[in-house]
mmCIF file of C-alpha atoms in Angstrom:
data_model
loop_
_atom_site.group_PDB
_atom_site.id
_atom_site.type_symbol
_atom_site.label_atom_id
_atom_site.label_comp_id
_atom_site.label_asym_id
_atom_site.label_seq_id
_atom_site.Cartn_x
_atom_site.Cartn_y
_atom_site.Cartn_z
ATOM 1 C CA UNK A 8 -33.540 7.605 61.311
ATOM 2 C CA UNK A 9 -34.908 7.031 57.827
ATOM 3 C CA UNK A 10 -34.563 10.737 56.971
ATOM 4 C CA UNK A 11 -30.990 10.762 58.233
ATOM 5 C CA UNK A 12 -30.160 7.596 56.243
ATOM 6 C CA UNK A 13 -31.643 9.153 53.103
ATOM 7 C CA UNK A 14 -29.522 12.309 53.481
ATOM 8 C CA UNK A 15 -26.360 10.248 53.973
ATOM 9 C CA UNK A 16 -27.059 8.164 50.851
ATOM 10 C CA UNK A 17 -27.737 11.259 48.729
ATOM 11 C CA UNK A 18 -24.511 12.829 49.949
ATOM 12 C CA UNK A 19 -22.618 9.661 49.104
ATOM 13 C CA UNK A 20 -24.064 9.546 45.615
ATOM 14 C CA UNK A 21 -23.177 13.164 44.992
ATOM 15 C CA UNK A 22 -19.563 12.339 45.813
ATOM 16 C CA UNK A 23 -19.272 9.373 43.410
ATOM 17 C CA UNK A 24 -21.490 10.708 40.621
ATOM 18 C CA UNK A 25 -18.632 12.541 38.799
ATOM 19 C CA UNK A 26 -16.716 9.244 38.722
ATOM 20 C CA UNK A 27 -19.715 7.385 37.287
ATOM 21 C CA UNK A 28 -20.283 10.065 34.653
ATOM 22 C CA UNK A 29 -16.595 9.945 33.645
ATOM 23 C CA UNK A 30 -16.725 6.171 33.293
ATOM 24 C CA UNK A 31 -19.760 6.454 31.008
ATOM 25 C CA UNK A 32 -18.100 8.933 28.657
ATOM 26 C CA UNK A 33 -17.098 7.577 25.232
ATOM 27 C CA UNK A 34 -13.412 6.683 24.850
ATOM 28 C CA UNK A 35 -10.960 9.065 23.222
ATOM 29 C CA UNK A 36 -11.453 9.494 19.492
ATOM 30 C CA UNK A 37 -8.505 7.969 17.654
ATOM 31 C CA UNK A 38 -6.793 10.061 14.986
ATOM 32 C CA UNK A 39 -5.327 7.981 12.177
ATOM 33 C CA UNK A 40 -3.333 9.469 9.316
ATOM 34 C CA UNK A 41 -2.878 7.582 6.034
ATOM 35 C CA UNK A 42 -0.298 8.554 3.409
ATOM 36 C CA UNK A 43 -1.361 6.823 0.190
ATOM 37 C CA UNK A 44 0.464 6.836 -3.149
ATOM 38 C CA UNK A 45 -2.196 7.659 -5.781
ATOM 39 C CA UNK A 46 -3.690 11.072 -6.433
ATOM 40 C CA UNK A 47 -7.198 10.787 -4.994
ATOM 41 C CA UNK A 48 -9.591 8.741 -2.887
ATOM 42 C CA UNK A 49 -11.258 7.567 -6.102
ATOM 43 C CA UNK A 50 -7.984 6.143 -7.415
ATOM 44 C CA UNK A 51 -7.411 4.393 -4.083
ATOM 45 C CA UNK A 52 -11.046 3.333 -3.769
ATOM 46 C CA UNK A 53 -10.448 -0.426 -3.602
ATOM 47 C CA UNK A 54 -7.584 -0.247 -1.124
ATOM 48 C CA UNK A 55 -9.113 2.550 0.926
ATOM 49 C CA UNK A 56 -12.213 0.398 1.291
ATOM 50 C CA UNK A 57 -10.093 -2.565 2.403
ATOM 51 C CA UNK A 58 -8.333 -0.528 5.087
ATOM 52 C CA UNK A 59 -11.555 1.070 6.324
ATOM 53 C CA UNK A 60 -13.249 -2.321 6.548
ATOM 54 C CA UNK A 61 -10.298 -3.925 8.321
ATOM 55 C CA UNK A 62 -10.273 -1.161 10.946
ATOM 56 C CA UNK A 63 -14.072 -1.264 11.180
ATOM 57 C CA UNK A 64 -13.891 -4.975 11.969
ATOM 58 C CA UNK A 65 -11.698 -4.023 14.917
ATOM 59 C CA UNK A 66 -14.244 -1.489 16.152
ATOM 60 C CA UNK A 67 -12.964 1.738 14.580
ATOM 61 C CA UNK A 68 -15.876 3.519 12.923
ATOM 62 C CA UNK A 69 -15.466 6.965 11.388
ATOM 63 C CA UNK A 70 -17.774 9.509 12.984
ATOM 64 C CA UNK A 71 -18.016 7.386 16.107
ATOM 65 C CA UNK A 72 -14.590 6.767 17.606
ATOM 66 C CA UNK A 73 -12.059 7.517 14.867
ATOM 67 C CA UNK A 74 -11.111 10.393 12.578
ATOM 68 C CA UNK A 75 -9.146 9.630 9.406
ATOM 69 C CA UNK A 76 -6.776 12.052 7.725
ATOM 70 C CA UNK A 77 -6.086 10.765 4.203
ATOM 71 C CA UNK A 78 -3.399 12.289 1.998
ATOM 72 C CA UNK A 79 -2.830 11.504 -1.693
ATOM 73 C CA UNK A 80 0.600 12.415 -3.119
ATOM 74 C CA UNK A 81 -0.008 11.210 -6.712
ATOM 75 C CA UNK A 82 3.447 9.596 -6.777
ATOM 76 C CA UNK A 83 5.161 13.007 -6.600
ATOM 77 C CA UNK A 84 8.242 13.150 -4.317
ATOM 78 C CA UNK A 85 7.625 16.748 -3.244
ATOM 79 C CA UNK A 86 4.034 15.954 -2.324
ATOM 80 C CA UNK A 87 5.116 12.949 -0.292
ATOM 81 C CA UNK A 88 7.238 15.271 1.823
ATOM 82 C CA UNK A 89 4.712 18.091 2.142
ATOM 83 C CA UNK A 90 1.781 15.785 2.912
ATOM 84 C CA UNK A 91 3.856 13.789 5.378
ATOM 85 C CA UNK A 92 4.590 17.035 7.195
ATOM 86 C CA UNK A 93 0.877 17.924 7.190
ATOM 87 C CA UNK A 94 0.045 14.631 8.888
ATOM 88 C CA UNK A 95 2.779 15.036 11.477
ATOM 89 C CA UNK A 96 1.746 18.611 12.253
ATOM 90 C CA UNK A 97 -1.894 17.560 12.603
ATOM 91 C CA UNK A 98 -0.808 15.560 15.636
ATOM 92 C CA UNK A 99 -2.385 12.244 14.658
ATOM 93 C CA UNK A 100 -1.963 9.221 16.937
ATOM 94 C CA UNK A 101 -0.524 6.917 14.272
ATOM 95 C CA UNK A 102 0.267 7.144 10.559
ATOM 96 C CA UNK A 103 -0.041 4.386 7.962
ATOM 97 C CA UNK A 104 2.466 4.755 5.113
ATOM 98 C CA UNK A 105 1.090 2.594 2.310
ATOM 99 C CA UNK A 106 4.268 2.578 0.203
ATOM 100 C CA UNK A 107 7.991 2.982 0.780
ATOM 101 C CA UNK A 108 8.306 6.614 -0.445
ATOM 102 C CA UNK A 109 5.726 7.606 2.164
ATOM 103 C CA UNK A 110 7.624 5.798 4.904
ATOM 104 C CA UNK A 111 10.855 7.512 3.816
ATOM 105 C CA UNK A 112 9.249 10.960 3.951
ATOM 106 C CA UNK A 113 7.678 10.341 7.361
ATOM 107 C CA UNK A 114 10.862 8.915 8.873
ATOM 108 C CA UNK A 115 12.715 12.102 7.915
ATOM 109 C CA UNK A 116 10.135 14.265 9.697
ATOM 110 C CA UNK A 117 9.213 12.467 12.917
ATOM 111 C CA UNK A 118 10.861 10.083 15.346
ATOM 112 C CA UNK A 119 7.977 10.114 17.833
ATOM 113 C CA UNK A 120 4.671 9.500 16.013
ATOM 114 C CA UNK A 121 4.182 5.754 15.373
ATOM 115 C CA UNK A 122 4.394 4.821 11.684
ATOM 116 C CA UNK A 123 3.102 1.582 10.157
ATOM 117 C CA UNK A 124 4.456 0.830 6.682
ATOM 118 C CA UNK A 125 2.692 -1.441 4.230
ATOM 119 C CA UNK A 126 4.813 -2.076 1.125
ATOM 120 C CA UNK A 127 8.540 -2.056 1.887
ATOM 121 C CA UNK A 128 11.029 -4.319 0.133
ATOM 122 C CA UNK A 129 13.818 -4.328 2.716
ATOM 123 C CA UNK A 130 12.897 -2.577 6.004
ATOM 124 C CA UNK A 131 16.336 -3.249 7.495
ATOM 125 C CA UNK A 132 18.325 -2.211 4.422
ATOM 126 C CA UNK A 133 16.177 0.910 4.064
ATOM 127 C CA UNK A 134 17.011 1.898 7.648
ATOM 128 C CA UNK A 135 13.407 1.784 8.852
ATOM 129 C CA UNK A 136 14.046 -0.836 11.536
ATOM 130 C CA UNK A 137 17.034 -2.293 13.368
ATOM 131 C CA UNK A 138 15.813 -5.833 12.686
ATOM 132 C CA UNK A 139 12.579 -7.543 11.676
ATOM 133 C CA UNK A 140 12.168 -9.072 15.145
ATOM 134 C CA UNK A 141 13.089 -5.917 17.060
ATOM 135 C CA UNK A 142 12.308 -2.748 15.037
ATOM 136 C CA UNK A 143 13.649 -0.514 17.797
ATOM 137 C CA UNK A 144 12.217 2.842 16.672
ATOM 138 C CA UNK A 145 8.893 4.445 15.769
ATOM 139 C CA UNK A 146 8.361 2.371 12.594
ATOM 140 C CA UNK A 147 7.075 -1.147 12.032
ATOM 141 C CA UNK A 148 4.888 -2.922 9.504
ATOM 142 C CA UNK A 149 5.113 -5.446 6.684
ATOM 143 C CA UNK A 150 8.147 -6.723 4.805
ATOM 144 C CA UNK A 151 7.179 -7.081 1.179
ATOM 145 C CA UNK A 152 10.213 -8.998 -0.038
ATOM 146 C CA UNK A 153 11.334 -10.750 3.135
ATOM 147 C CA UNK A 154 10.265 -13.861 1.271
ATOM 148 C CA UNK A 155 12.086 -13.782 -2.091
ATOM 149 C CA UNK A 156 9.517 -14.548 -4.784
ATOM 150 C CA UNK A 157 11.624 -13.644 -7.816
ATOM 151 C CA UNK A 158 12.406 -17.247 -8.734
ATOM 152 C CA UNK A 159 8.801 -18.319 -8.277
ATOM 153 C CA UNK A 160 7.462 -15.524 -10.482
ATOM 154 C CA UNK A 161 9.937 -16.304 -13.237
ATOM 155 C CA UNK A 162 9.112 -19.998 -13.032
ATOM 156 C CA UNK A 163 5.389 -19.190 -13.375
ATOM 157 C CA UNK A 164 6.090 -17.179 -16.524
ATOM 158 C CA UNK A 165 8.273 -20.003 -17.834
ATOM 159 C CA UNK A 166 5.471 -22.483 -17.208
ATOM 160 C CA UNK A 167 2.980 -20.254 -19.031
ATOM 161 C CA UNK A 168 5.484 -19.533 -21.849
ATOM 162 C CA UNK A 169 7.719 -22.609 -22.300
ATOM 163 C CA UNK A 170 9.858 -20.831 -24.940
ATOM 164 C CA UNK A 171 10.637 -17.956 -22.552
ATOM 165 C CA UNK A 172 14.241 -16.784 -22.811
ATOM 166 C CA UNK A 173 14.168 -13.006 -22.201
ATOM 167 C CA UNK A 174 12.225 -11.030 -19.593
ATOM 168 C CA UNK A 175 11.962 -7.303 -18.858
ATOM 169 C CA UNK A 176 11.760 -5.924 -15.323
ATOM 170 C CA UNK A 177 9.786 -2.661 -15.490
ATOM 171 C CA UNK A 178 10.476 -0.425 -12.491
ATOM 172 C CA UNK A 179 9.136 3.033 -11.830
ATOM 173 C CA UNK A 180 10.945 5.809 -10.033
ATOM 174 C CA UNK A 181 8.607 5.703 -7.065
ATOM 175 C CA UNK A 182 10.770 2.846 -5.806
ATOM 176 C CA UNK A 183 13.476 3.886 -3.377
ATOM 177 C CA UNK A 184 17.068 3.228 -4.363
ATOM 178 C CA UNK A 185 17.354 0.346 -1.897
ATOM 179 C CA UNK A 186 14.195 -1.334 -3.160
ATOM 180 C CA UNK A 187 15.128 -0.798 -6.814
ATOM 181 C CA UNK A 188 18.571 -2.328 -6.284
ATOM 182 C CA UNK A 189 17.160 -5.181 -4.208
ATOM 183 C CA UNK A 190 14.597 -6.170 -6.832
ATOM 184 C CA UNK A 191 17.137 -5.955 -9.652
ATOM 185 C CA UNK A 192 19.681 -8.113 -7.815
ATOM 186 C CA UNK A 193 17.100 -10.735 -6.853
ATOM 187 C CA UNK A 194 15.653 -11.038 -10.354
ATOM 188 C CA UNK A 195 19.068 -10.974 -12.032
ATOM 189 C CA UNK A 196 20.221 -13.832 -9.831
ATOM 190 C CA UNK A 197 17.033 -15.846 -10.378
ATOM 191 C CA UNK A 198 17.114 -15.233 -14.147
ATOM 192 C CA UNK A 199 20.738 -16.365 -14.389
ATOM 193 C CA UNK A 200 19.920 -19.540 -12.475
ATOM 194 C CA UNK A 201 17.091 -20.293 -14.920
ATOM 195 C CA UNK A 202 19.123 -19.418 -17.997
ATOM 196 C CA UNK A 203 17.056 -16.316 -18.779
ATOM 197 C CA UNK A 204 18.182 -12.879 -19.951
ATOM 198 C CA UNK A 205 16.826 -10.025 -17.825
ATOM 199 C CA UNK A 206 16.463 -6.451 -19.077
ATOM 200 C CA UNK A 207 15.730 -3.611 -16.657
ATOM 201 C CA UNK A 208 13.581 -0.811 -18.057
ATOM 202 C CA UNK A 209 12.922 2.252 -15.904
ATOM 203 C CA UNK A 210 9.574 4.024 -16.255
ATOM 204 C CA UNK A 211 9.874 7.641 -15.065
ATOM 205 C CA UNK A 212 6.266 8.790 -15.544
ATOM 206 C CA UNK A 213 2.856 7.387 -16.520
ATOM 207 C CA UNK A 214 3.285 8.916 -19.976
ATOM 208 C CA UNK A 215 6.347 6.695 -20.494
ATOM 209 C CA UNK A 216 4.482 3.414 -19.903
ATOM 210 C CA UNK A 217 3.658 2.718 -23.544
ATOM 211 C CA UNK A 218 7.214 3.593 -24.574
ATOM 212 C CA UNK A 219 8.542 1.120 -21.982
ATOM 213 C CA UNK A 220 6.403 -1.721 -23.339
ATOM 214 C CA UNK A 221 7.457 -0.790 -26.868
ATOM 215 C CA UNK A 222 11.108 -1.012 -25.798
ATOM 216 C CA UNK A 223 10.509 -4.390 -24.154
ATOM 217 C CA UNK A 224 8.960 -5.731 -27.345
ATOM 218 C CA UNK A 225 11.740 -4.303 -29.519
ATOM 219 C CA UNK A 226 14.384 -5.916 -27.268
ATOM 220 C CA UNK A 227 12.740 -9.287 -27.844
ATOM 221 C CA UNK A 228 11.409 -9.627 -24.293
ATOM 222 C CA UNK A 229 8.757 -12.331 -24.238
ATOM 223 C CA UNK A 230 7.318 -11.223 -20.895
ATOM 224 C CA UNK A 231 7.355 -8.336 -18.436
ATOM 225 C CA UNK A 232 7.348 -8.183 -14.645
ATOM 226 C CA UNK A 233 6.082 -4.974 -13.019
ATOM 227 C CA UNK A 234 7.267 -3.238 -9.849
ATOM 228 C CA UNK A 235 6.438 0.123 -8.330
ATOM 229 C CA UNK A 236 3.522 2.100 -6.979
ATOM 230 C CA UNK A 237 3.008 4.189 -10.092
ATOM 231 C CA UNK A 238 2.741 1.120 -12.319
ATOM 232 C CA UNK A 239 0.241 -0.375 -9.888
ATOM 233 C CA UNK A 240 -1.766 2.834 -9.865
ATOM 234 C CA UNK A 241 -1.809 3.006 -13.673
ATOM 235 C CA UNK A 242 -3.373 -0.434 -14.079
ATOM 236 C CA UNK A 243 -5.622 0.522 -17.008
ATOM 237 C CA UNK A 244 -2.824 2.130 -18.999
ATOM 238 C CA UNK A 245 -0.396 -0.704 -18.196
ATOM 239 C CA UNK A 246 -2.896 -3.366 -19.263
ATOM 240 C CA UNK A 247 -3.706 -1.579 -22.514
ATOM 241 C CA UNK A 248 -0.021 -1.211 -23.400
ATOM 242 C CA UNK A 249 0.720 -4.838 -22.514
ATOM 243 C CA UNK A 250 -1.977 -6.067 -24.883
ATOM 244 C CA UNK A 251 -1.221 -3.510 -27.603
ATOM 245 C CA UNK A 252 2.412 -4.633 -27.738
ATOM 246 C CA UNK A 253 1.435 -8.279 -27.179
ATOM 247 C CA UNK A 254 3.693 -8.703 -24.163
ATOM 248 C CA UNK A 255 2.523 -11.114 -21.427
ATOM 249 C CA UNK A 256 2.791 -9.235 -18.138
ATOM 250 C CA UNK A 257 2.972 -10.316 -14.507
ATOM 251 C CA UNK A 258 2.137 -8.053 -11.560
ATOM 252 C CA UNK A 259 2.440 -8.516 -7.820
ATOM 253 C CA UNK A 260 -1.054 -7.016 -7.375
ATOM 254 C CA UNK A 261 -3.974 -9.337 -8.146
ATOM 255 C CA UNK A 262 -6.420 -6.413 -8.477
ATOM 256 C CA UNK A 263 -4.604 -5.206 -11.611
ATOM 257 C CA UNK A 264 -4.799 -8.429 -13.618
ATOM 258 C CA UNK A 265 -8.311 -7.708 -14.929
ATOM 259 C CA UNK A 266 -7.005 -4.705 -16.877
ATOM 260 C CA UNK A 267 -5.191 -6.930 -19.376
ATOM 261 C CA UNK A 268 -2.249 -8.482 -17.538
ATOM 262 C CA UNK A 269 -1.604 -12.190 -17.934
ATOM 263 C CA UNK A 270 -1.166 -13.037 -14.263
ATOM 264 C CA UNK A 271 -0.178 -11.942 -10.782
ATOM 265 C CA UNK A 272 1.619 -13.637 -7.942
ATOM 266 C CA UNK A 273 2.078 -12.029 -4.571
ATOM 267 C CA UNK A 274 0.761 -11.515 -1.111
ATOM 268 C CA UNK A 275 -2.968 -11.424 -0.532
ATOM 269 C CA UNK A 276 -3.957 -7.755 -0.436
ATOM 270 C CA UNK A 277 -6.893 -8.334 1.908
ATOM 271 C CA UNK A 278 -4.511 -9.952 4.358
ATOM 272 C CA UNK A 279 -2.106 -7.033 3.977
ATOM 273 C CA UNK A 280 -4.703 -4.488 5.021
ATOM 274 C CA UNK A 281 -5.964 -6.670 7.862
ATOM 275 C CA UNK A 282 -2.409 -6.809 9.200
ATOM 276 C CA UNK A 283 -1.967 -3.042 8.826
ATOM 277 C CA UNK A 284 -5.191 -2.520 10.764
ATOM 278 C CA UNK A 285 -3.968 -4.914 13.451
ATOM 279 C CA UNK A 286 -0.762 -2.892 13.904
ATOM 280 C CA UNK A 287 -2.763 0.331 14.170
ATOM 281 C CA UNK A 288 -5.083 -1.230 16.745
ATOM 282 C CA UNK A 289 -2.206 -2.492 18.893
ATOM 283 C CA UNK A 290 -0.496 0.901 18.820
ATOM 284 C CA UNK A 291 -3.694 2.744 19.742
ATOM 285 C CA UNK A 292 -4.047 0.350 22.669
ATOM 286 C CA UNK A 293 -0.601 1.280 23.950
ATOM 287 C CA UNK A 294 1.908 -0.945 22.149
ATOM 288 C CA UNK A 295 5.126 0.642 20.881
ATOM 289 C CA UNK A 296 6.290 0.129 17.265
ATOM 290 C CA UNK A 297 9.738 -0.719 18.618
ATOM 291 C CA UNK A 298 8.269 -3.847 20.225
ATOM 292 C CA UNK A 299 6.083 -5.001 17.295
ATOM 293 C CA UNK A 300 8.011 -7.349 14.954
ATOM 294 C CA UNK A 301 7.853 -6.705 11.223
ATOM 295 C CA UNK A 302 5.661 -9.382 9.616
ATOM 296 C CA UNK A 303 6.140 -11.277 6.358
ATOM 297 C CA UNK A 304 3.471 -12.457 3.898
ATOM 298 C CA UNK A 305 1.752 -15.652 5.024
ATOM 299 C CA UNK A 306 -0.662 -16.151 2.120
ATOM 300 C CA UNK A 307 0.355 -15.894 -1.529
ATOM 301 C CA UNK A 308 -2.149 -15.643 -4.361
ATOM 302 C CA UNK A 309 -1.914 -16.638 -8.045
ATOM 303 C CA UNK A 310 -4.374 -15.052 -10.486
ATOM 304 C CA UNK A 311 -4.491 -15.888 -14.214
ATOM 305 C CA UNK A 312 -6.331 -13.903 -16.880
ATOM 306 C CA UNK A 313 -7.551 -16.246 -19.628
ATOM 307 C CA UNK A 314 -8.996 -13.292 -21.558
ATOM 308 C CA UNK A 315 -5.506 -11.811 -21.871
ATOM 309 C CA UNK A 316 -4.070 -15.233 -22.729
ATOM 310 C CA UNK A 317 -6.491 -15.510 -25.667
ATOM 311 C CA UNK A 318 -5.509 -12.074 -26.992
ATOM 312 C CA UNK A 319 -1.835 -13.048 -26.667
ATOM 313 C CA UNK A 320 -2.437 -16.434 -28.358
ATOM 314 C CA UNK A 321 -1.167 -18.277 -25.306
ATOM 315 C CA UNK A 322 -2.428 -21.655 -24.212
ATOM 316 C CA UNK A 323 -2.105 -21.852 -20.428
ATOM 317 C CA UNK A 324 -1.216 -25.388 -19.266
ATOM 318 C CA UNK A 325 -4.032 -27.093 -17.318
ATOM 319 C CA UNK A 326 -1.650 -27.799 -14.430
ATOM 320 C CA UNK A 327 -0.946 -24.071 -14.054
ATOM 321 C CA UNK A 328 -4.649 -23.215 -14.222
ATOM 322 C CA UNK A 329 -5.365 -25.831 -11.566
ATOM 323 C CA UNK A 330 -2.885 -24.186 -9.199
ATOM 324 C CA UNK A 331 -4.428 -20.707 -9.577
ATOM 325 C CA UNK A 332 -6.389 -19.140 -6.743
ATOM 326 C CA UNK A 333 -8.468 -17.204 -9.258
ATOM 327 C CA UNK A 334 -9.016 -17.494 -13.015
ATOM 328 C CA UNK A 335 -10.489 -14.592 -14.988
ATOM 329 C CA UNK A 336 -12.501 -15.982 -17.935
#
């Protein structure tokens, strides 16, 4: 009886063993594509590290259960399109489009691969989603200007520079037409309300940055506000030009202030990448972009550079310093 029982048990195990082995296999390796905006991993080092860490905190570790495909278009329209096509043809599971030009290129190529966008001024106006609450397609992500911060940024500059009367809005051509128009309209309206004159200066290439600051100074602009991926990427050159032409400059990216800008006010970048990682995680777990509402910034950060203020002979009011999240001394 014991021998017969042993044979039966062995036979039973042989039948279920394939199921046990399958259950013990590691899960499918996720394939994540990322379309950046700068020209190399080194140029994107800070942000690439933020995204990698945010995904790592959710359990996605390269070489273990995820493969990343990074592409760096260097702010060139043709490269956005060609690299977007590379990512689509590589059959990744989800693609993160860091900036709006990347999202535009990807939307033109695929309507099936999930796309998560990170820096988009007006997702509805740009045609990426049907509505913020119900995207309805294969794109979702973060709305960069869903909360209008134009008035707040101008008021911060006015507080730092009480005599402020004329401001330049520097925009680079990496901005889509919808975003460019949206920013200009918002800042024009806010400037008019505050009794300020607003000049728009377009910056076509990195080599034109110094010329743009020179023009701002010649026009009598007492401060500059920056917008666009190229201007963010060229932080060192922008900061040097701002100080050389003695023009106080405000950015939306806190990481760029240390290069010589006066201040920044915008969404917390760490939070941005944590949210992007959360979207990617949900999609890899089966959620559809169409059902994931577009999110707005929930934490805003003010950074002030006292080193730049000293070079510019500005005395920052103590009340403004007290309200800053970070002060560079």
